[in-house]
Coordinates of C-alpha atoms and ligand atoms in Angstrom, one line a residue:
M836 CA -42.8 -25.7 -38.1
C837 CA -45.9 -27.3 -39.7
G838 CA -47.7 -26.6 -42.9
I839 CA -51.4 -25.4 -42.8
V840 CA -53.7 -24.9 -45.7
G841 CA -57.4 -24.1 -45.9
Y842 CA -59.8 -23.6 -48.9
I843 CA -63.4 -22.5 -49.3
G844 CA -65.1 -22.0 -52.8
D845 CA -67.1 -23.7 -55.2
R846 CA -64.7 -26.5 -56.3
P847 CA -64.2 -29.9 -54.6
C848 CA -61.5 -29.4 -52.1
R849 CA -59.9 -32.3 -51.4
D850 CA -57.3 -32.4 -54.1
I851 CA -56.7 -28.6 -53.8
L852 CA -55.9 -29.1 -50.1
F853 CA -53.5 -31.9 -50.9
R854 CA -51.8 -30.1 -53.6
G855 CA -51.4 -27.2 -51.1
L856 CA -49.7 -29.7 -48.6
R857 CA -47.4 -30.9 -51.2
K858 CA -46.3 -27.4 -51.8
L859 CA -45.5 -27.2 -48.1
E860 CA -43.8 -30.5 -47.9
Y861 CA -40.2 -28.7 -47.9
R862 CA -41.1 -27.5 -44.3
G863 CA -40.8 -31.1 -43.1
Y864 CA -43.5 -33.7 -42.0
D865 CA -44.1 -36.7 -40.1
S866 CA -48.0 -37.1 -40.5
A867 CA -50.5 -35.3 -42.3
G868 CA -54.3 -34.7 -42.1
I869 CA -57.4 -33.1 -43.9
S870 CA -60.8 -32.2 -42.5
V871 CA -63.6 -31.2 -44.7
I872 CA -67.2 -30.4 -44.0
R873 CA -69.7 -32.6 -45.9
E874 CA -73.3 -32.8 -45.3
G875 CA -73.1 -31.0 -42.0
R876 CA -70.4 -33.3 -40.7
F877 CA -66.7 -33.6 -40.7
D878 CA -64.8 -36.1 -42.8
L879 CA -61.4 -36.6 -41.5
L880 CA -58.3 -38.2 -42.8
H881 CA -55.1 -38.7 -41.0
S882 CA -51.9 -40.5 -42.1
V883 CA -48.5 -41.2 -40.6
G884 CA -45.3 -40.5 -42.6
N885 CA -44.6 -38.5 -45.8
L886 CA -47.2 -37.2 -48.1
D887 CA -47.1 -40.3 -50.5
K888 CA -48.7 -42.3 -47.6
M889 CA -51.5 -39.6 -47.6
E890 CA -51.8 -39.9 -51.4
S891 CA -52.2 -43.7 -51.2
V892 CA -55.2 -43.3 -48.9
L893 CA -56.7 -40.0 -50.2
H894 CA -59.4 -41.9 -52.1
Q895 CA -60.9 -42.7 -48.6
L896 CA -61.9 -39.0 -48.3
E897 CA -64.9 -38.4 -50.7
D898 CA -64.2 -35.4 -52.8
G899 CA -67.6 -33.6 -52.6
S900 CA -67.0 -30.8 -50.1
T901 CA -66.0 -27.4 -51.1
M902 CA -64.5 -26.3 -47.8
G903 CA -61.7 -27.8 -45.5
I904 CA -58.5 -27.4 -43.7
A905 CA -55.2 -29.5 -43.9
H906 CA -52.0 -29.9 -42.2
T907 CA -48.5 -31.5 -42.4
R908 CA -47.1 -31.8 -39.0
W909 CA -43.4 -31.7 -37.7
A910 CA -43.9 -33.3 -34.2
T911 CA -42.9 -31.1 -31.2
H912 CA -45.4 -32.5 -28.7
G913 CA -46.3 -36.1 -29.0
R914 CA -44.8 -38.7 -31.4
P915 CA -46.0 -38.7 -35.1
S916 CA -49.1 -40.9 -35.1
N917 CA -52.6 -40.9 -36.5
E918 CA -53.9 -39.6 -33.2
N919 CA -51.5 -36.9 -32.9
A920 CA -51.9 -35.7 -36.5
H921 CA -54.0 -32.6 -37.2
P922 CA -56.9 -31.6 -37.6
H923 CA -58.0 -32.0 -33.9
T924 CA -61.6 -32.1 -33.0
D925 CA -63.5 -31.5 -29.8
C926 CA -65.6 -33.7 -27.8
S927 CA -68.9 -32.8 -29.6
G928 CA -67.3 -33.2 -33.0
R929 CA -68.3 -29.9 -34.1
F930 CA -65.0 -28.1 -34.3
A931 CA -61.9 -28.9 -36.2
I932 CA -58.6 -26.9 -36.0
V933 CA -54.9 -27.2 -37.3
L934 CA -52.2 -25.4 -35.6
N935 CA -48.6 -24.3 -36.4
G936 CA -46.5 -23.4 -33.5
I937 CA -46.6 -24.2 -29.7
V938 CA -49.1 -23.5 -27.1
E939 CA -46.9 -22.8 -24.1
N940 CA -49.7 -23.1 -21.4
Y941 CA -51.3 -26.1 -22.7
L942 CA -50.8 -28.3 -19.9
A943 CA -52.6 -25.9 -17.6
L944 CA -55.5 -25.5 -20.1
R945 CA -55.7 -29.3 -20.8
V946 CA -55.8 -29.9 -16.9
R947 CA -58.7 -27.3 -16.6
L948 CA -60.5 -28.5 -19.6
Q949 CA -60.3 -32.2 -18.4
E950 CA -61.6 -31.1 -14.9
E951 CA -64.5 -29.5 -16.7
G952 CA -65.2 -32.9 -18.5
H953 CA -63.5 -32.6 -21.7
T954 CA -61.9 -35.8 -23.1
F955 CA -58.6 -35.7 -25.0
T956 CA -57.7 -38.0 -27.8
S957 CA -54.0 -36.9 -28.6
E958 CA -50.9 -36.0 -26.7
T959 CA -50.4 -32.8 -28.5
D960 CA -50.6 -29.2 -27.4
A961 CA -52.8 -28.2 -30.3
E962 CA -55.9 -30.3 -29.1
V963 CA -56.6 -27.8 -26.4
V964 CA -57.8 -25.3 -29.1
A965 CA -60.6 -27.5 -30.5
H966 CA -61.9 -27.8 -26.8
L967 CA -61.5 -24.2 -25.9
L968 CA -63.7 -23.4 -29.1
E969 CA -66.3 -25.9 -27.9
R970 CA -66.3 -24.3 -24.4
S971 CA -66.7 -20.8 -25.5
Y972 CA -68.7 -21.2 -28.7
N973 CA -71.8 -19.0 -28.4
G974 CA -73.1 -18.9 -32.0
S975 CA -70.0 -17.2 -33.6
L976 CA -66.9 -19.2 -34.5
R977 CA -64.9 -15.7 -34.7
G978 CA -66.0 -15.0 -31.2
A979 CA -64.9 -18.4 -30.0
V980 CA -61.6 -18.1 -31.8
A981 CA -61.0 -14.6 -30.1
E982 CA -61.8 -16.2 -26.8
A983 CA -59.5 -19.1 -27.3
Y984 CA -56.7 -16.8 -28.5
R985 CA -56.9 -14.6 -25.3
Q986 CA -56.4 -17.8 -23.3
M987 CA -53.5 -19.2 -25.2
E988 CA -49.8 -18.4 -24.4
G989 CA -46.9 -19.2 -27.0
H990 CA -46.5 -18.6 -30.5
F991 CA -48.9 -20.1 -33.0
T992 CA -51.1 -19.8 -36.0
F993 CA -54.4 -21.6 -36.0
V994 CA -57.3 -22.2 -38.4
A995 CA -60.7 -23.4 -37.2
I996 CA -63.9 -24.7 -38.8
T997 CA -67.2 -25.7 -37.4
T998 CA -70.1 -27.6 -38.7
E999 CA -72.2 -24.9 -37.1
E1000 CA -71.0 -22.5 -39.6
P1001 CA -70.0 -24.4 -42.7
D1002 CA -69.7 -21.4 -44.9
A1003 CA -66.5 -19.8 -43.1
I1004 CA -63.1 -20.7 -42.0
V1005 CA -61.7 -18.5 -39.1
A1006 CA -57.7 -18.0 -38.6
V1007 CA -55.6 -16.0 -36.3
R1008 CA -51.6 -15.7 -35.7
K1009 CA -49.5 -14.8 -32.9
E1010 CA -45.7 -14.5 -34.1
T1011 CA -45.9 -17.4 -36.6
P1012 CA -47.0 -17.2 -40.2
L1013 CA -50.3 -16.7 -41.8
V1014 CA -51.2 -15.6 -45.3
V1015 CA -54.5 -15.3 -47.1
G1016 CA -55.0 -15.9 -50.8
L1017 CA -57.8 -14.2 -52.6
G1018 CA -59.4 -15.9 -55.7
E1019 CA -62.5 -15.5 -57.8
G1020 CA -65.5 -16.9 -55.6
E1021 CA -63.0 -18.8 -53.6
N1022 CA -60.4 -18.2 -50.9
F1023 CA -57.4 -19.7 -49.4
V1024 CA -55.6 -19.5 -46.1
A1025 CA -52.1 -21.0 -45.5
S1026 CA -48.9 -20.8 -43.5
A1027 CA -46.9 -19.9 -46.6
V1028 CA -47.6 -18.7 -50.1
P1029 CA -46.5 -21.7 -52.0
A1030 CA -49.6 -23.7 -50.7
F1031 CA -51.9 -21.7 -53.1
L1032 CA -49.5 -19.9 -55.4
A1033 CA -50.8 -21.9 -58.5
E1034 CA -54.3 -20.6 -57.8
T1035 CA -53.8 -17.0 -57.0
R1036 CA -51.1 -14.3 -56.4
S1037 CA -53.2 -11.8 -54.6
V1038 CA -52.3 -12.1 -51.0
I1039 CA -52.9 -10.4 -47.6
F1040 CA -50.4 -10.9 -44.5
P1041 CA -52.7 -10.6 -41.4
D1042 CA -51.1 -9.0 -38.2
D1043 CA -50.8 -10.7 -34.9
G1044 CA -54.0 -11.2 -33.1
E1045 CA -56.2 -10.1 -36.2
L1046 CA -59.2 -12.4 -36.7
V1047 CA -59.4 -13.5 -40.5
V1048 CA -62.8 -14.7 -41.5
V1049 CA -62.5 -16.5 -44.9
E1050 CA -65.8 -17.1 -47.0
R1051 CA -66.4 -17.8 -50.5
G1052 CA -67.3 -14.3 -51.5
G1053 CA -64.6 -12.4 -49.5
V1054 CA -62.3 -12.2 -46.6
D1055 CA -62.8 -9.9 -43.5
F1056 CA -60.5 -8.9 -40.8
F1057 CA -61.3 -7.9 -37.1
T1058 CA -59.8 -7.0 -34.1
L1059 CA -60.2 -9.4 -31.1
E1060 CA -62.8 -7.0 -29.8
G1061 CA -64.6 -7.4 -33.2
E1062 CA -63.8 -4.1 -34.9
P1063 CA -63.5 -4.5 -38.6
V1064 CA -59.9 -3.9 -39.9
R1065 CA -59.3 -2.6 -43.6
R1066 CA -56.8 -4.7 -45.6
E1067 CA -55.5 -4.2 -49.1
P1068 CA -54.1 -7.2 -51.0
E1069 CA -50.7 -7.2 -52.6
Q1070 CA -49.6 -9.2 -55.7
V1071 CA -46.6 -11.5 -55.3
D1072 CA -44.5 -12.0 -58.3
W1073 CA -42.5 -14.9 -57.0
D1074 CA -42.1 -17.9 -59.1
E1075 CA -42.8 -21.2 -57.3
D1076 CA -39.2 -22.0 -56.4
A1077 CA -38.8 -18.5 -54.9
A1078 CA -42.1 -19.0 -53.1
E1079 CA -41.0 -22.2 -51.3
K1080 CA -37.9 -20.1 -50.1
G1081 CA -40.2 -17.6 -48.7
G1082 CA -38.9 -14.9 -51.3
Y1083 CA -35.2 -15.5 -50.2
E1084 CA -32.7 -16.4 -52.8
T1085 CA -31.6 -19.7 -51.0
F1086 CA -33.0 -21.9 -48.3
M1087 CA -29.8 -21.2 -46.4
L1088 CA -30.8 -17.3 -46.2
K1089 CA -34.3 -18.3 -45.4
E1090 CA -33.2 -20.4 -42.6
I1091 CA -30.8 -17.9 -41.4
H1092 CA -33.9 -15.7 -40.9
E1093 CA -35.8 -18.3 -39.1
Q1094 CA -33.1 -18.5 -36.5
A1095 CA -35.1 -16.4 -33.8
V1096 CA -38.1 -18.7 -34.2
A1097 CA -36.0 -21.7 -33.9
L1098 CA -34.6 -20.3 -30.7
A1099 CA -38.1 -19.3 -29.3
D1100 CA -39.4 -22.8 -30.1
T1101 CA -36.4 -24.6 -28.4
L1102 CA -37.0 -22.4 -25.2
S1103 CA -40.6 -22.8 -25.3
Q1104 CA -42.0 -24.6 -22.2
R1105 CA -38.3 -25.1 -20.9
L1106 CA -38.5 -22.2 -18.5
T1107 CA -41.1 -21.6 -15.9
H1108 CA -42.5 -18.0 -15.3
E1109 CA -39.8 -17.7 -12.7
G1110 CA -37.0 -18.6 -14.9
V1111 CA -36.6 -22.1 -13.7
V1112 CA -35.2 -24.7 -16.3
E1113 CA -37.5 -27.7 -16.8
L1114 CA -36.3 -30.2 -19.1
E1115 CA -38.4 -33.4 -19.8
G1116 CA -37.3 -36.6 -21.2
L1117 CA -33.5 -36.4 -20.2
G1118 CA -33.5 -39.8 -18.8
L1119 CA -31.8 -38.5 -15.8
T1120 CA -33.2 -38.1 -12.3
E1121 CA -32.1 -35.3 -10.1
A1122 CA -30.2 -37.9 -7.9
S1123 CA -28.3 -39.2 -11.0
A1124 CA -27.6 -35.9 -12.3
R1125 CA -26.0 -35.0 -8.8
A1126 CA -24.0 -38.3 -9.1
L1127 CA -22.5 -37.6 -12.5
G1128 CA -18.7 -37.6 -12.5
Q1129 CA -18.1 -36.6 -16.0
V1130 CA -19.9 -35.5 -19.2
V1131 CA -18.6 -36.7 -22.7
I1132 CA -19.8 -34.9 -25.7
V1133 CA -19.6 -36.6 -29.0
A1134 CA -20.6 -35.0 -32.3
C1135 CA -19.5 -34.1 -35.9
G1136 CA -19.2 -30.8 -37.8
T1137 CA -21.3 -28.1 -36.8
S1138 CA -23.0 -30.2 -33.8
Y1139 CA -19.4 -30.8 -32.5
H1140 CA -18.9 -26.9 -32.5
A1141 CA -22.3 -26.4 -30.5
G1142 CA -21.0 -29.2 -28.3
L1143 CA -17.7 -27.0 -27.5
V1144 CA -20.0 -24.2 -26.5
G1145 CA -21.5 -26.8 -24.3
K1146 CA -18.2 -27.7 -22.6
Y1147 CA -17.5 -24.3 -21.7
A1148 CA -21.0 -23.8 -20.1
L1149 CA -21.2 -27.1 -18.3
E1150 CA -17.9 -26.6 -16.7
R1151 CA -18.3 -23.1 -15.6
W1152 CA -21.9 -23.5 -14.4
A1153 CA -22.3 -27.1 -13.5
R1154 CA -18.8 -27.6 -12.5
I1155 CA -18.5 -31.0 -14.0
P1156 CA -15.4 -32.2 -16.1
V1157 CA -16.1 -32.4 -19.7
E1158 CA -14.5 -34.1 -22.4
I1159 CA -15.3 -33.5 -26.0
D1160 CA -14.4 -35.4 -29.2
V1161 CA -15.5 -35.7 -32.8
A1162 CA -17.5 -38.8 -32.9
S1163 CA -15.4 -40.3 -35.9
E1164 CA -12.2 -40.2 -33.3
F1165 CA -14.0 -41.1 -30.3
R1166 CA -15.5 -44.3 -31.6
Y1167 CA -12.0 -45.6 -32.5
R1168 CA -10.4 -44.6 -29.2
D1169 CA -10.7 -46.5 -26.0
P1170 CA -12.2 -43.7 -23.9
V1171 CA -12.3 -44.2 -20.0
I1172 CA -15.9 -43.8 -19.1
G1173 CA -18.4 -45.5 -17.0
P1174 CA -21.9 -45.4 -15.3
N1175 CA -21.2 -42.1 -13.7
T1176 CA -20.7 -40.7 -17.1
L1177 CA -23.2 -38.8 -19.2
C1178 CA -22.5 -39.0 -22.9
V1179 CA -24.3 -36.1 -24.8
A1180 CA -24.4 -37.1 -28.4
I1181 CA -25.4 -33.9 -30.5
S1182 CA -26.7 -34.5 -34.1
Q1183 CA -29.2 -32.4 -35.9
S1184 CA -30.3 -35.3 -38.0
G1185 CA -30.0 -37.8 -35.4
E1186 CA -28.8 -40.2 -38.1
T1187 CA -25.0 -39.5 -38.5
A1188 CA -23.3 -42.9 -38.6
D1189 CA -20.2 -41.8 -36.4
T1190 CA -22.2 -40.2 -33.8
L1191 CA -24.5 -43.2 -33.6
A1192 CA -21.3 -45.4 -33.3
A1193 CA -20.0 -43.2 -30.6
M1194 CA -23.2 -43.4 -28.7
R1195 CA -23.3 -47.1 -28.9
L1196 CA -19.7 -47.4 -27.5
A1197 CA -20.6 -45.2 -24.7
R1198 CA -23.5 -47.1 -23.8
G1199 CA -21.7 -50.4 -24.1
A1200 CA -19.2 -48.9 -21.4
G1201 CA -22.1 -48.3 -19.2
A1202 CA -22.5 -44.7 -19.5
R1203 CA -25.9 -43.0 -19.9
V1204 CA -26.6 -41.5 -23.3
L1205 CA -28.5 -38.2 -24.0
A1206 CA -29.1 -37.3 -27.6
V1207 CA -29.7 -33.7 -28.6
T1208 CA -31.3 -33.8 -31.9
N1209 CA -33.9 -31.8 -34.3
I1210 CA -35.6 -35.0 -35.7
V1211 CA -38.4 -36.7 -33.8
G1212 CA -38.1 -40.6 -34.3
S1213 CA -34.6 -40.4 -35.7
Q1214 CA -32.1 -43.3 -35.0
A1215 CA -30.3 -41.2 -32.2
T1216 CA -33.6 -40.8 -30.2
R1217 CA -34.1 -44.7 -30.4
E1218 CA -30.9 -45.6 -29.2
A1219 CA -30.5 -43.0 -26.5
D1220 CA -31.5 -43.2 -22.8
G1221 CA -33.1 -39.6 -23.1
V1222 CA -33.6 -37.0 -25.7
L1223 CA -33.3 -33.1 -25.5
F1224 CA -35.0 -31.9 -28.8
T1225 CA -33.8 -28.8 -30.6
R1226 CA -37.1 -27.3 -32.3
A1227 CA -35.6 -25.6 -35.2
G1228 CA -37.9 -27.1 -37.9
L1229 CA -36.6 -28.7 -41.2
E1230 CA -33.3 -27.5 -42.3
I1231 CA -33.0 -27.9 -46.0
G1232 CA -29.8 -25.9 -46.5
V1233 CA -26.8 -28.4 -46.5
A1234 CA -24.9 -26.1 -44.3
A1235 CA -26.3 -26.1 -40.7
T1236 CA -27.4 -22.6 -39.5
K1237 CA -30.6 -22.4 -37.4
T1238 CA -30.0 -25.8 -36.0
F1239 CA -26.6 -24.8 -34.7
L1240 CA -28.1 -21.9 -32.8
A1241 CA -30.7 -24.2 -31.4
Q1242 CA -28.1 -26.9 -30.3
V1243 CA -26.3 -24.1 -28.5
L1244 CA -29.2 -23.3 -26.7
A1245 CA -30.2 -26.7 -25.8
V1246 CA -26.8 -27.3 -24.4
L1247 CA -27.0 -24.1 -22.6
L1248 CA -30.3 -25.2 -20.9
L1249 CA -28.9 -28.4 -20.0
A1250 CA -25.9 -26.7 -18.2
L1251 CA -28.1 -24.4 -16.3
W1252 CA -30.4 -27.4 -15.5
L1253 CA -27.4 -29.4 -14.2
A1254 CA -26.1 -26.3 -12.3
E1255 CA -29.3 -25.9 -10.5
V1256 CA -29.8 -29.5 -9.7
R1257 CA -26.3 -29.9 -8.5
G1258 CA -26.2 -26.6 -6.6
T1259 CA -23.3 -25.2 -8.3
L1260 CA -25.0 -21.8 -9.2
P1261 CA -27.2 -20.0 -6.7
A1262 CA -31.0 -19.9 -8.0
R1263 CA -30.8 -16.2 -8.2
R1264 CA -27.8 -16.4 -10.8
V1265 CA -29.7 -19.1 -12.9
R1266 CA -32.7 -16.7 -13.1
E1267 CA -30.3 -14.0 -14.4
L1268 CA -29.0 -16.2 -17.0
T1269 CA -32.3 -17.5 -18.1
Q1270 CA -33.7 -14.1 -18.5
E1271 CA -30.9 -13.3 -20.8
L1272 CA -31.5 -16.5 -22.8
R1273 CA -35.3 -15.3 -23.1
R1274 CA -34.0 -12.0 -24.7
I1275 CA -32.0 -13.7 -27.5
P1276 CA -34.8 -14.4 -30.0
T1277 CA -36.0 -10.8 -29.9
L1278 CA -32.4 -9.5 -30.1
L1279 CA -31.5 -11.7 -33.0
N1280 CA -34.7 -10.8 -34.9
S1281 CA -34.0 -7.1 -34.6
Y1282 CA -30.5 -7.6 -35.7
L1283 CA -31.5 -9.6 -38.8
E1284 CA -34.3 -7.0 -39.5
D1285 CA -32.3 -4.1 -39.1
S1286 CA -30.2 -3.9 -42.4
A1287 CA -27.8 -6.9 -41.5
D1288 CA -28.1 -8.0 -45.0
A1289 CA -26.8 -4.7 -46.6
E1290 CA -24.0 -4.7 -44.2
I1291 CA -22.9 -8.2 -44.6
E1292 CA -23.2 -7.9 -48.3
R1293 CA -21.0 -4.9 -48.2
V1294 CA -18.2 -6.7 -46.1
A1295 CA -18.5 -9.7 -48.4
R1296 CA -18.0 -7.8 -51.4
E1297 CA -14.9 -5.9 -50.0
Y1298 CA -13.2 -9.3 -49.0
A1299 CA -14.4 -11.8 -51.4
H1300 CA -11.3 -11.8 -53.5
H1301 CA -8.8 -12.8 -50.6
P1302 CA -7.7 -16.4 -50.9
F1303 CA -7.3 -17.1 -47.3
F1304 CA -9.1 -16.1 -44.1
L1305 CA -8.0 -16.6 -40.5
Y1306 CA -10.6 -16.5 -37.6
L1307 CA -9.5 -15.9 -34.0
G1308 CA -11.3 -16.2 -30.9
R1309 CA -11.2 -17.1 -27.2
N1310 CA -13.4 -19.0 -24.9
I1311 CA -16.9 -19.6 -26.5
G1312 CA -15.6 -17.1 -29.2
L1313 CA -13.4 -20.0 -30.3
P1314 CA -16.2 -22.5 -31.3
V1315 CA -18.0 -19.6 -32.8
C1316 CA -14.9 -19.1 -34.9
L1317 CA -14.5 -22.7 -35.9
E1318 CA -18.2 -22.7 -37.1
G1319 CA -17.7 -19.4 -39.0
A1320 CA -14.6 -20.9 -40.6
L1321 CA -16.5 -24.0 -41.6
K1322 CA -19.2 -22.0 -43.2
L1323 CA -16.9 -20.0 -45.3
K1324 CA -15.0 -23.1 -46.5
E1325 CA -18.4 -25.2 -47.1
I1326 CA -20.1 -22.2 -48.9
S1327 CA -17.4 -19.9 -50.4
Y1328 CA -14.7 -22.7 -51.0
I1329 CA -12.2 -20.2 -49.4
P1330 CA -9.3 -21.9 -47.4
T1331 CA -10.0 -20.7 -43.8
E1332 CA -8.3 -21.5 -40.5
A1333 CA -9.8 -21.0 -37.1
Y1334 CA -7.6 -20.6 -34.1
A1335 CA -7.6 -20.0 -30.4
A1336 CA -6.4 -16.3 -30.3
G1337 CA -3.7 -17.2 -27.9
E1338 CA -2.2 -19.7 -30.2
M1339 CA -1.8 -17.3 -33.0
K1340 CA 1.8 -16.2 -32.2
H1341 CA 2.7 -19.9 -31.9
G1342 CA 2.7 -20.3 -35.6
P1343 CA -0.4 -19.5 -37.5
I1344 CA 0.7 -15.9 -37.9
A1345 CA 3.2 -17.1 -40.4
L1346 CA 0.2 -17.7 -42.8
L1347 CA -0.8 -14.1 -42.9
D1348 CA 0.2 -11.7 -45.7
Q1349 CA -0.1 -8.1 -45.8
G1350 CA -3.8 -7.2 -45.9
S1351 CA -5.0 -11.0 -45.0
P1352 CA -8.4 -10.9 -43.5
V1353 CA -8.5 -11.8 -39.8
V1354 CA -12.0 -12.2 -38.4
V1355 CA -11.9 -12.0 -34.6
V1356 CA -14.9 -12.7 -32.4
A1357 CA -14.6 -10.3 -29.6
T1358 CA -17.6 -10.2 -27.4
D1359 CA -18.3 -8.5 -24.1
S1360 CA -16.7 -11.1 -21.7
H1361 CA -13.9 -11.9 -19.3
V1362 CA -11.5 -12.5 -22.1
Y1363 CA -12.3 -9.3 -24.2
D1364 CA -9.2 -7.4 -23.1
K1365 CA -7.2 -10.5 -24.0
V1366 CA -8.9 -10.6 -27.5
V1367 CA -8.1 -7.1 -27.9
S1368 CA -4.4 -7.5 -27.3
N1369 CA -4.4 -10.4 -29.9
I1370 CA -5.9 -7.9 -32.4
Q1371 CA -3.1 -5.5 -31.6
E1372 CA -0.5 -8.3 -32.3
V1373 CA -1.8 -8.9 -35.5
K1374 CA -2.0 -5.3 -36.6
A1375 CA 1.4 -4.6 -35.2
R1376 CA 2.8 -7.2 -37.5
G1377 CA 1.3 -5.2 -40.4
R1378 CA -1.4 -7.8 -41.1
A1379 CA -5.1 -7.5 -41.2
Ligands
F6R1711 C1 -22.1 -28.1 -41.6 C2 -22.8 -29.3 -41.4 C3 -22.2 -30.7 -40.9 C4 -23.1 -31.3 -39.9 C5 -22.5 -32.7 -39.6 C6 -23.2 -33.6 -38.6 O1 -22.6 -27.0 -42.1 O2 -24.0 -29.3 -41.6 O3 -21.0 -30.4 -40.5 O4 -23.1 -30.6 -38.7 O5 -22.5 -33.5 -40.8 O6 -24.5 -33.5 -38.9 P1 -25.6 -34.0 -37.8 O7 -25.7 -32.8 -36.8 O8 -26.9 -34.2 -38.5 O9 -25.0 -35.2 -37.1

C-alpha cells in the first residue's frame, strides 16, 4: 500500500507534494519520489529510505513548477531502490506515473512492450503503465489512460502526467483508494485524504474505472468511453488524526477493514488463471520440495497461531510431518532437524529476535529456511534461503489483525503448492481449493460492510463486564480461538483461556461460573458435530 499525491495550481508545488507525502508516511515507505513539469520537461527526484532521506535531498529539485505528482513506496515488486521508486517514466521521457496497488498481468504486458522495443529501467509492475501511455497516446492523456486501464488486470490506482499536456493530471482507480481535493484555483489528487487535509476539506471519491481529469480551474470526471460524469463534492469534518485513520477511531479498526485488500494483495499473481499456485523466491526447487522429510514452523504470538493453521494444512494437503514451536522455546531446545527439513519462520516484522535466533539454529543444523514476512528488506529476509511475502501493507496497530490473515493465506498457498508438487492432492482438488481462496476477499468485505460493526458492538456491550472468557475450538478452529483469546487479553485486558474443545472436560470446565461467556468457533467442517457436542456439554452443566 503506497501513498500518492498530486497537485496542480498556482503555487510552487515541491513542498506541497512533500508535505502531502509526510501525511501519508503512516502507510509505510521504503522509498519515495516526486516528479514535476518545469519548462516542458520532467524534473524527477527519487530517494531510498524514509522521508527524512528525501527531505535531505529535496533542495535538488528546483521549486518553480506548479504541478506534479509524488509517491511513497512500500515495495511489492522489486527491492527498494532509486530505480524502483516511483514516479516511473516511459522511453520518450514524456509520461510519468505513480501507482498504488498491483498490476497482475504486468509480466505479460512487459514482455509485449519489450518486444515492441520499449526499454524498462525498473523491476516494478508499475513501469508498464508509463510505456502503455507512450504506446497509446494520440493527443489525449485521458484517452491514453483509458486505454492503459483497459489492458491492465489487478487492483490499482494510478496518476499520470505528460509534458505534452502540462496543465492536467489524469487519475483512475480500480479497487484501491483515490480521492480528489478541491481548492481555489488549485486541486489535489491523492490515495488518502490526509495528504491534502491541511489545504482543503472539499473532496470527491471517484468510482472504479472513472477517469479523473484534474486541472487548475476544476476537476472533470468521465467514463472510460469518454462520457462526462457529474460528481458533487462532500465536506470531510475529520481532524488530522482521524483522517490518518481513514475516519476510523483507531488504526486497529482501520486495519481490520483493510483485511480484504491485504488478502487480495497476498493472493495476487500467485494463482494462474487456471488456479495453479505459483510461488516465486521460495528458495526451493520442485525436486527439493519433493525430497522434504519434515517441516518445522517457528514463530511468536500471532504469527505462531498462523503457523498452527499452516500445520493443519501442510499435513492434510501436502502429507508432510509438521512440527511447530514458539521460537523462544525452539531456540533453546535441541531439535532433531537436518537437510531434509524445511524451517518456515513466520514473522510479520521480520525482526523478532527469538524468531531470528530460531532461524539461525535451524540453518546451523542444515535445514533450509523460508521466511514468511510482511517487510521487504527485513532481517528475516536477509537470513533466509527463501521468502514468501505477505502483502498486507504497514500495520500500525500493535495487535496484529490484517497481517494474521495474510500469514494464514500465505501458509495455505505454501501447503497447496507443496501438495501439487508432491502429488499428494489431485490437480482438480487444488483448483477447487484455490477457487475458494479467491472468494475470501469479497466474502470478507461483504461481511465487514454489512453491519458487522453494529453486531459486534452489541455483543461486546452485552458481555464486556464478565471477568473471564473461555474460547473453544477444534482443528483450525483451535488456532483461531488462540488468536481470538490473545486479542481479547491484549486489547481488553480480560483474562481469557483458549482450549481445544475436546480438552474442556479434562479440567478447564472447572473455571466456568454460571453465565461465563464461552466463545466457540464452530465452522462448517468435518469436526462440526464434535464441536456442537462440546457446546452441549458446556450448556448441560449450566454454564455459558
Ligand atoms: C499480537 C502480536 C504479537 C506478534 C509477535 C510476533 O497481536 O502482534 O503477538 O505476533 O510479537 O511478531 P512478528 O510477527 O513481527 O514476529
